[in-house]
Tab-separated table of C-alpha atoms and ligand atoms in Angstrom:
chain	number	residue	atom	x	y	z
A	133	MET	CA	-24.366	-40.897	11.997
A	134	GLY	CA	-23.871	-39.732	8.540
A	135	GLU	CA	-21.248	-37.228	7.244
A	136	PHE	CA	-23.624	-34.684	7.613
A	137	ASP	CA	-25.172	-35.203	10.850
A	138	LEU	CA	-21.505	-35.218	11.597
A	139	ILE	CA	-20.589	-31.803	10.491
A	140	GLU	CA	-23.344	-30.211	11.632
A	141	ARG	CA	-23.597	-31.786	15.836
A	142	TYR	CA	-20.334	-31.690	15.986
A	143	PHE	CA	-17.966	-29.067	13.373
A	144	LYS	CA	-21.284	-26.262	12.563
A	145	ARG	CA	-21.414	-23.469	14.908
A	146	PRO	CA	-22.899	-20.033	14.336
A	147	PRO	CA	-20.600	-17.178	12.133
A	148	LEU	CA	-18.877	-14.982	13.490
A	149	SER	CA	-17.034	-13.402	11.028
A	150	ALA	CA	-17.630	-15.126	8.041
A	151	ASP	CA	-20.150	-13.497	5.842
A	152	VAL	CA	-20.732	-17.505	4.269
A	153	GLY	CA	-19.010	-20.548	6.578
A	154	ILE	CA	-19.893	-23.475	6.700
A	155	GLY	CA	-22.895	-25.366	5.012
A	156	ASP	CA	-21.793	-23.472	1.190
A	157	ASP	CA	-19.817	-24.954	-0.627
A	158	CYS	CA	-17.350	-22.403	-0.784
A	159	ALA	CA	-16.546	-20.671	2.318
A	160	VAL	CA	-16.558	-16.288	2.208
A	161	TRP	CA	-14.387	-13.923	3.667
A	162	THR	CA	-13.406	-9.514	3.203
A	163	PRO	CA	-10.153	-9.107	3.888
A	164	ARG	CA	-10.298	-5.957	6.653
A	165	SER	CA	-8.323	-3.337	4.220
A	166	GLY	CA	-4.982	-2.694	4.950
A	167	HIS	CA	-3.978	-5.497	5.809
A	168	GLN	CA	-2.762	-8.957	3.699
A	169	LEU	CA	-3.605	-12.263	4.382
A	170	ALA	CA	-1.886	-15.335	5.505
A	171	PHE	CA	-2.494	-18.876	4.871
A	172	SER	CA	-0.445	-22.414	5.993
A	173	ALA	CA	-1.991	-25.195	5.887
A	174	ASP	CA	-0.337	-28.309	8.534
A	175	MET	CA	-1.555	-32.584	8.604
A	176	LEU	CA	-1.591	-34.174	10.934
A	177	VAL	CA	-1.062	-38.888	10.716
A	178	GLU	CA	-2.087	-41.034	13.064
A	179	GLY	CA	1.884	-43.302	13.799
A	180	ARG	CA	3.404	-40.417	12.321
A	181	HIS	CA	3.112	-37.218	13.653
A	182	PHE	CA	0.995	-38.934	17.154
A	183	LEU	CA	-0.075	-41.864	18.937
A	184	SER	CA	-2.872	-43.717	18.210
A	185	THR	CA	-3.753	-43.613	22.209
A	186	VAL	CA	-3.461	-39.758	22.830
A	187	ASN	CA	-5.871	-37.904	24.173
A	188	PRO	CA	-9.125	-36.372	21.111
A	189	HIS	CA	-8.951	-33.412	23.083
A	190	HIS	CA	-5.159	-32.588	23.074
A	191	LEU	CA	-4.909	-34.115	19.481
A	192	GLY	CA	-7.458	-31.160	18.955
A	193	HIS	CA	-5.725	-28.297	20.171
A	194	LYS	CA	-1.668	-29.733	18.747
A	195	SER	CA	-3.822	-29.798	15.031
A	196	LEU	CA	-4.904	-26.154	15.425
A	197	ALA	CA	-1.532	-24.894	17.550
A	198	VAL	CA	0.409	-26.239	15.351
A	199	ASN	CA	-1.248	-24.180	12.186
A	200	LEU	CA	-1.563	-20.899	14.963
A	201	SER	CA	2.389	-21.400	15.068
A	202	ASP	CA	2.866	-21.069	11.233
A	203	LEU	CA	1.055	-17.622	11.575
A	204	ALA	CA	2.264	-16.280	14.973
A	205	ALA	CA	5.869	-16.787	13.209
A	206	CYS	CA	4.529	-14.565	10.240
A	207	GLY	CA	3.449	-12.088	12.766
A	208	ALA	CA	0.273	-12.379	11.947
A	209	THR	CA	-3.252	-13.130	13.576
A	210	PRO	CA	-5.360	-15.512	12.632
A	211	GLN	CA	-9.069	-14.977	11.739
A	212	ALA	CA	-10.053	-18.507	10.486
A	213	PHE	CA	-9.300	-22.260	9.342
A	214	MET	CA	-10.396	-25.335	7.040
A	215	LEU	CA	-10.997	-28.673	8.574
A	216	SER	CA	-10.129	-31.438	6.775
A	217	LEU	CA	-10.771	-34.856	8.020
A	218	SER	CA	-10.348	-38.345	7.587
A	219	LEU	CA	-11.897	-40.113	9.795
A	220	PRO	CA	-11.596	-44.197	10.824
A	221	ARG	CA	-15.240	-44.803	11.942
A	222	ALA	CA	-17.533	-41.611	13.422
A	223	ASP	CA	-16.085	-42.261	17.245
A	224	GLU	CA	-18.728	-40.056	19.097
A	225	ALA	CA	-16.255	-39.872	22.564
A	226	TRP	CA	-13.305	-38.819	20.347
A	227	LEU	CA	-15.636	-36.531	18.445
A	228	ALA	CA	-16.500	-34.985	20.483
A	229	GLY	CA	-13.076	-34.795	22.727
A	230	PHE	CA	-11.033	-33.383	19.618
A	231	SER	CA	-14.323	-31.384	18.602
A	232	SER	CA	-14.286	-29.606	22.125
A	233	GLY	CA	-9.767	-29.539	22.530
A	234	LEU	CA	-9.877	-27.723	18.858
A	235	PHE	CA	-12.947	-25.224	19.791
A	236	GLN	CA	-11.202	-24.252	22.599
A	237	LEU	CA	-7.576	-22.802	20.915
A	238	ALA	CA	-9.757	-21.419	17.974
A	239	ASP	CA	-11.929	-19.653	20.424
A	240	GLN	CA	-8.809	-18.158	22.727
A	241	HIS	CA	-7.392	-16.870	19.517
A	242	ARG	CA	-10.469	-15.560	17.571
A	243	CYS	CA	-10.633	-17.542	14.957
A	244	GLU	CA	-13.142	-19.201	12.779
A	245	LEU	CA	-13.557	-22.418	11.359
A	246	ILE	CA	-15.550	-21.717	8.054
A	247	GLY	CA	-15.273	-25.192	6.658
A	248	GLY	CA	-13.168	-28.019	5.354
A	249	ASP	CA	-14.085	-31.816	4.465
A	250	THR	CA	-15.138	-35.049	5.979
A	251	THR	CA	-14.245	-38.164	4.435
A	252	GLN	CA	-13.793	-43.067	5.813
A	253	GLY	CA	-10.545	-43.893	6.120
A	254	PRO	CA	-6.721	-43.925	7.998
A	255	LEU	CA	-6.685	-40.864	10.620
A	256	ASN	CA	-6.105	-37.966	9.457
A	257	ILE	CA	-6.297	-34.031	10.110
A	258	SER	CA	-5.367	-31.389	7.413
A	259	ILE	CA	-5.555	-27.912	8.733
A	260	THR	CA	-5.230	-24.639	6.481
A	261	VAL	CA	-5.169	-21.502	8.737
A	262	MET	CA	-5.308	-17.836	8.086
A	263	GLY	CA	-4.568	-14.927	9.663
A	264	ASP	CA	-4.239	-10.863	8.562
A	265	ILE	CA	-1.237	-8.898	9.132
A	266	PRO	CA	-1.480	-5.109	8.388
A	267	THR	CA	0.247	-4.621	4.424
A	268	GLY	CA	3.531	-5.080	4.297
A	269	GLN	CA	4.267	-5.858	8.370
A	270	SER	CA	4.475	-9.744	7.288
A	271	ILE	CA	7.524	-11.302	9.880
A	272	LEU	CA	10.083	-13.607	7.207
A	273	ARG	CA	12.592	-15.201	7.482
A	274	SER	CA	14.609	-13.655	4.836
A	275	GLY	CA	15.323	-10.641	6.756
A	276	ALA	CA	17.610	-11.220	9.709
A	277	GLN	CA	20.919	-8.897	9.211
A	278	VAL	CA	24.939	-9.947	10.604
A	279	GLY	CA	24.724	-7.956	14.223
A	280	ASP	CA	21.348	-9.008	14.855
A	281	ASP	CA	20.394	-10.367	18.374
A	282	LEU	CA	19.228	-14.253	18.344
A	283	TYR	CA	15.894	-15.672	20.602
A	284	VAL	CA	13.890	-18.316	21.366
A	285	SER	CA	10.511	-17.437	22.719
A	286	GLY	CA	9.768	-20.136	26.303
A	287	HIS	CA	10.468	-23.755	27.241
A	288	LEU	CA	12.723	-26.616	24.324
A	289	GLY	CA	13.015	-29.758	24.255
A	290	ASP	CA	10.433	-31.212	26.810
A	291	ALA	CA	8.563	-33.076	23.770
A	292	ARG	CA	11.507	-34.226	22.840
A	293	LEU	CA	12.709	-35.663	26.029
A	294	ALA	CA	8.625	-36.243	26.245
A	295	LEU	CA	9.884	-38.863	22.779
A	296	GLU	CA	12.205	-40.554	24.297
A	297	ALA	CA	10.000	-41.457	27.120
A	298	PHE	CA	7.812	-42.774	25.603
A	299	ARG	CA	10.567	-44.730	23.898
A	300	GLY	CA	12.054	-46.010	26.818
A	301	ASN	CA	15.465	-44.673	26.100
A	302	VAL	CA	15.283	-42.574	29.052
A	303	SER	CA	13.478	-43.134	32.214
A	304	LEU	CA	11.104	-40.231	33.938
A	305	PRO	CA	9.959	-39.444	37.532
A	306	GLN	CA	6.551	-38.949	37.000
A	307	HIS	CA	5.688	-35.097	37.582
A	308	VAL	CA	8.960	-34.997	34.711
A	309	PHE	CA	7.179	-36.976	32.212
A	310	GLU	CA	3.410	-35.263	32.693
A	311	LEU	CA	5.205	-32.269	32.213
A	312	ALA	CA	6.760	-33.215	29.071
A	313	ARG	CA	4.268	-35.249	27.981
A	314	LEU	CA	1.510	-31.452	28.353
A	315	ARG	CA	4.168	-29.766	25.675
A	316	MET	CA	3.727	-32.606	23.970
A	317	GLU	CA	0.195	-32.513	23.333
A	318	ARG	CA	-0.202	-29.368	23.684
A	319	PRO	CA	1.989	-26.788	22.688
A	320	THR	CA	1.066	-23.488	23.455
A	321	PRO	CA	1.329	-21.421	19.340
A	322	ARG	CA	2.713	-18.316	20.635
A	323	VAL	CA	1.214	-15.715	18.434
A	324	ALA	CA	0.094	-12.741	21.172
A	325	LEU	CA	4.611	-12.497	20.865
A	326	GLY	CA	4.676	-12.567	17.029
A	327	GLN	CA	2.270	-10.323	17.152
A	328	ALA	CA	3.831	-8.024	19.332
A	329	LEU	CA	7.187	-8.800	17.235
A	330	ARG	CA	6.087	-6.240	13.646
A	331	GLY	CA	8.478	-4.064	13.050
A	332	ILE	CA	10.485	-4.856	15.833
A	333	ALA	CA	12.771	-8.763	14.195
A	334	THR	CA	14.264	-8.744	11.790
A	335	ALA	CA	13.524	-12.684	10.919
A	336	MET	CA	11.200	-15.157	12.259
A	337	ALA	CA	10.591	-18.582	12.390
A	338	ASP	CA	8.330	-21.500	14.924
A	339	ILE	CA	10.855	-24.030	15.884
A	340	SER	CA	8.626	-27.095	14.850
A	341	ASP	CA	11.709	-29.947	13.688
A	342	GLY	CA	14.064	-28.316	16.515
A	343	LEU	CA	15.958	-25.002	16.920
A	344	ILE	CA	19.081	-25.736	14.697
A	345	GLY	CA	17.111	-27.187	11.138
A	346	ASP	CA	14.311	-23.874	12.374
A	347	LEU	CA	17.052	-21.270	12.406
A	348	GLY	CA	19.051	-23.001	9.438
A	349	HIS	CA	15.826	-22.425	7.557
A	350	ILE	CA	16.690	-18.180	8.742
A	351	LEU	CA	20.093	-18.255	8.447
A	352	LYS	CA	19.660	-19.552	4.270
A	353	ALA	CA	16.941	-17.060	3.448
A	354	SER	CA	18.165	-14.533	4.918
A	355	HIS	CA	22.282	-15.458	3.953
A	356	VAL	CA	24.801	-15.003	7.114
A	357	GLY	CA	25.526	-18.072	10.359
A	358	ALA	CA	25.247	-17.011	13.791
A	359	GLU	CA	26.832	-18.374	16.891
A	360	ILE	CA	24.818	-19.615	20.165
A	361	ASP	CA	25.306	-20.179	23.214
A	362	THR	CA	24.619	-23.651	23.963
A	363	THR	CA	25.170	-23.339	27.616
A	364	PHE	CA	21.881	-21.949	28.166
A	365	ALA	CA	20.036	-24.950	26.571
A	366	PRO	CA	19.800	-27.705	29.420
A	367	ALA	CA	17.695	-24.045	31.453
A	368	LEU	CA	15.668	-23.846	28.417
A	369	MET	CA	13.858	-26.989	28.699
A	370	GLN	CA	10.627	-26.788	31.599
A	371	THR	CA	11.008	-29.920	33.266
A	372	HIS	CA	15.002	-28.413	34.762
A	373	PRO	CA	14.268	-26.981	37.899
A	374	PHE	CA	12.342	-30.835	38.672
A	375	TRP	CA	14.701	-33.011	37.155
A	376	THR	CA	18.579	-32.341	36.298
A	377	CYS	CA	18.775	-34.110	32.215
A	378	PRO	CA	21.498	-36.072	30.987
A	379	PRO	CA	23.406	-33.079	29.631
A	380	ASP	CA	23.967	-34.779	25.705
A	381	LEU	CA	20.038	-35.580	25.794
A	382	ALA	CA	19.678	-32.480	27.115
A	383	MET	CA	22.054	-31.091	24.115
A	384	THR	CA	20.203	-32.856	21.717
A	385	CYS	CA	16.178	-32.382	22.713
A	386	ALA	CA	16.643	-28.121	23.192
A	387	LEU	CA	18.723	-27.897	19.722
A	388	SER	CA	17.026	-30.252	17.897
A	389	GLY	CA	14.374	-31.865	19.654
A	390	GLY	CA	10.932	-30.589	17.150
A	391	ASP	CA	7.713	-29.952	18.852
A	392	ASP	CA	8.655	-27.403	20.407
A	393	TYR	CA	6.230	-24.413	18.779
A	394	GLU	CA	8.291	-21.381	19.854
A	395	LEU	CA	9.705	-18.822	18.181
A	396	VAL	CA	13.048	-18.360	16.620
A	397	PHE	CA	13.912	-14.872	16.354
A	398	SER	CA	17.003	-12.040	14.727
A	399	ALA	CA	16.426	-7.976	16.354
A	400	SER	CA	18.780	-5.391	16.004
A	401	PRO	CA	20.564	-5.066	19.189
A	402	SER	CA	19.343	-1.748	18.953
A	403	ALA	CA	15.979	-2.824	19.136
A	404	SER	CA	16.163	-5.164	22.650
A	405	ALA	CA	14.292	-2.777	25.044
A	406	ASN	CA	11.165	-3.277	22.169
A	407	VAL	CA	11.965	-6.816	22.287
A	408	GLN	CA	11.730	-6.651	25.913
A	409	ARG	CA	8.189	-4.817	25.847
A	410	ALA	CA	7.110	-6.806	23.433
A	411	ALA	CA	7.678	-10.014	25.399
A	412	LYS	CA	6.779	-8.982	28.406
A	413	GLU	CA	3.177	-7.285	27.431
A	414	SER	CA	2.745	-10.818	25.435
A	415	GLY	CA	3.703	-12.463	28.490
A	416	THR	CA	5.968	-14.635	27.365
A	417	SER	CA	9.573	-15.143	27.899
A	418	ILE	CA	12.373	-14.734	25.718
A	419	THR	CA	16.388	-16.018	25.729
A	420	ARG	CA	18.744	-14.120	24.159
A	421	ILE	CA	20.624	-17.354	22.628
A	422	GLY	CA	23.519	-15.026	20.228
A	423	ARG	CA	24.385	-13.287	17.342
A	424	ILE	CA	23.675	-12.901	13.798
A	425	THR	CA	27.152	-13.121	12.702
A	426	ASP	CA	28.514	-12.770	8.648
A	427	SER	CA	30.182	-16.736	8.408
A	428	ARG	CA	27.351	-18.500	7.124
A	429	ARG	CA	27.573	-21.529	9.165
A	430	LEU	CA	25.855	-21.972	12.110
A	431	GLU	CA	28.624	-22.292	15.210
A	432	LEU	CA	27.623	-23.308	18.727
A	433	LEU	CA	29.675	-22.430	21.391
A	434	GLY	CA	29.680	-24.042	24.636
A	435	MET	CA	32.076	-23.013	28.117
A	436	ASP	CA	33.851	-20.242	27.824
A	437	GLY	CA	32.736	-19.755	23.895
A	438	LEU	CA	34.821	-22.082	22.490
A	439	PRO	CA	32.971	-23.648	19.679
A	440	VAL	CA	32.111	-27.493	20.650
A	441	ALA	CA	31.673	-29.649	18.413
A	442	ILE	CA	28.124	-31.865	18.541
A	443	SER	CA	26.335	-33.451	16.093
A	444	LEU	CA	21.967	-32.904	15.554
A	445	ASN	CA	20.186	-33.513	12.916
A	446	SER	CA	16.567	-32.032	12.616
A	447	PHE	CA	13.420	-33.670	12.143
A	448	ASP	CA	12.871	-34.200	8.269
A	449	HIS	CA	9.881	-37.340	7.515
A	450	PHE	CA	12.325	-38.368	3.623
A	451	ALA	CA	16.019	-38.267	5.393
B	518	ADP	P1	-19.214	-29.996	-1.325
B	518	ADP	O1	-19.212	-31.931	-1.142
B	518	ADP	O2	-19.377	-29.653	-1.640
B	518	ADP	O3	-17.665	-30.387	-1.134
B	518	ADP	P2	-19.053	-30.968	1.895
B	518	ADP	O4	-20.088	-31.634	1.200
B	518	ADP	O5	-18.047	-31.826	1.248
B	518	ADP	O6	-19.033	-29.976	0.291
B	518	ADP	O7	-19.749	-30.783	2.687
B	518	ADP	C1	-19.923	-30.358	2.945
B	518	ADP	C2	-19.756	-28.145	4.198
B	518	ADP	O8	-19.825	-28.683	5.213
B	518	ADP	C3	-18.722	-28.273	3.518
B	518	ADP	O9	-19.071	-26.177	3.494
B	518	ADP	C4	-18.042	-28.337	3.853
B	518	ADP	O10	-17.003	-26.670	4.607
B	518	ADP	C5	-18.589	-27.903	5.065
B	518	ADP	N1	-17.507	-29.660	6.025
B	518	ADP	C6	-17.337	-30.517	5.551
B	518	ADP	N2	-16.141	-30.803	6.454
B	518	ADP	C7	-16.019	-29.737	7.101
B	518	ADP	C8	-14.946	-30.216	8.427
B	518	ADP	N3	-14.230	-31.003	8.549
B	518	ADP	N4	-14.632	-29.760	9.454
B	518	ADP	C9	-15.779	-27.711	9.030
B	518	ADP	N5	-16.629	-28.350	8.169
B	518	ADP	C10	-16.823	-29.121	6.984
B	519	MG	MG1	-19.619	-28.219	-3.140
């Protein structure tokens, strides 16, 4: 199967909204009036971001999910994406699984594949996603205000737990491992929550490298500090009610484990009813974990509200 047959068979579909989609030298797109466009790119490299044994359907899902998560973090509505693929060979079973996982998620969000590039080489998946936002309503990292409440969506730490199990550092009951592994391989981008928080959240980021690291980006951009209650951490793991994670590991997973693709955001205490409504309307659970302070640093509080000294690092490819 040649390069063009491959694109035709696995990636080309009738255009939804693009003026020109796959097949010409450029895709052409007319933005909605009164909207700004939001772009983001994320690359997944075999051996670095996923194991060679991963189910290709899950990999297709995750490749787009991590990109949609960035749109969610700005409050953007997904519109279209481009897919650049480097493949060792044209493996039809792999392509069928990958493209079905990819399109299943794309269709859920009405996000259209409008082009890309395909080359032979080490397995590498690079997606650029485009969304739109009513002009002036994007939620940035820089807007957190002293006194704001801090929230996270969904569950934290399960993807890291799965990674620790894959590495042989922890032994999990089979059903717990399967749950954690699904969180790692099929993350849920919080797109509806992100959009529902427009005009409500003062700052937001998605948690790809761990809560502490990604919250740190908000604090830095907003020139503020925060205190978070770490006693919430073990209960935020989806695996939690089914299995008791050793406390130190739970702390590491929930506070600094990567690959969660949840949202961390700040909002004024006066907006708390609106925050709860946004969560309810988007069908997403949220947890208040702390507040923004003027201390310019992140303080982790334990039982009785006393500071705890934990050294946790977020993920850094070059550290
Ligand atoms: P060019 O050589 O002009 O850059 P290509 O021959 O690489 O274009 O690609 C032909 C068409 O197929 C283009 O419209 C391109 O956007 C699209 N395309 C290539 N690879 C992919 C892919 N992996 N997914 C979606 N569209 C793709
Ligand atoms: Mg060309």
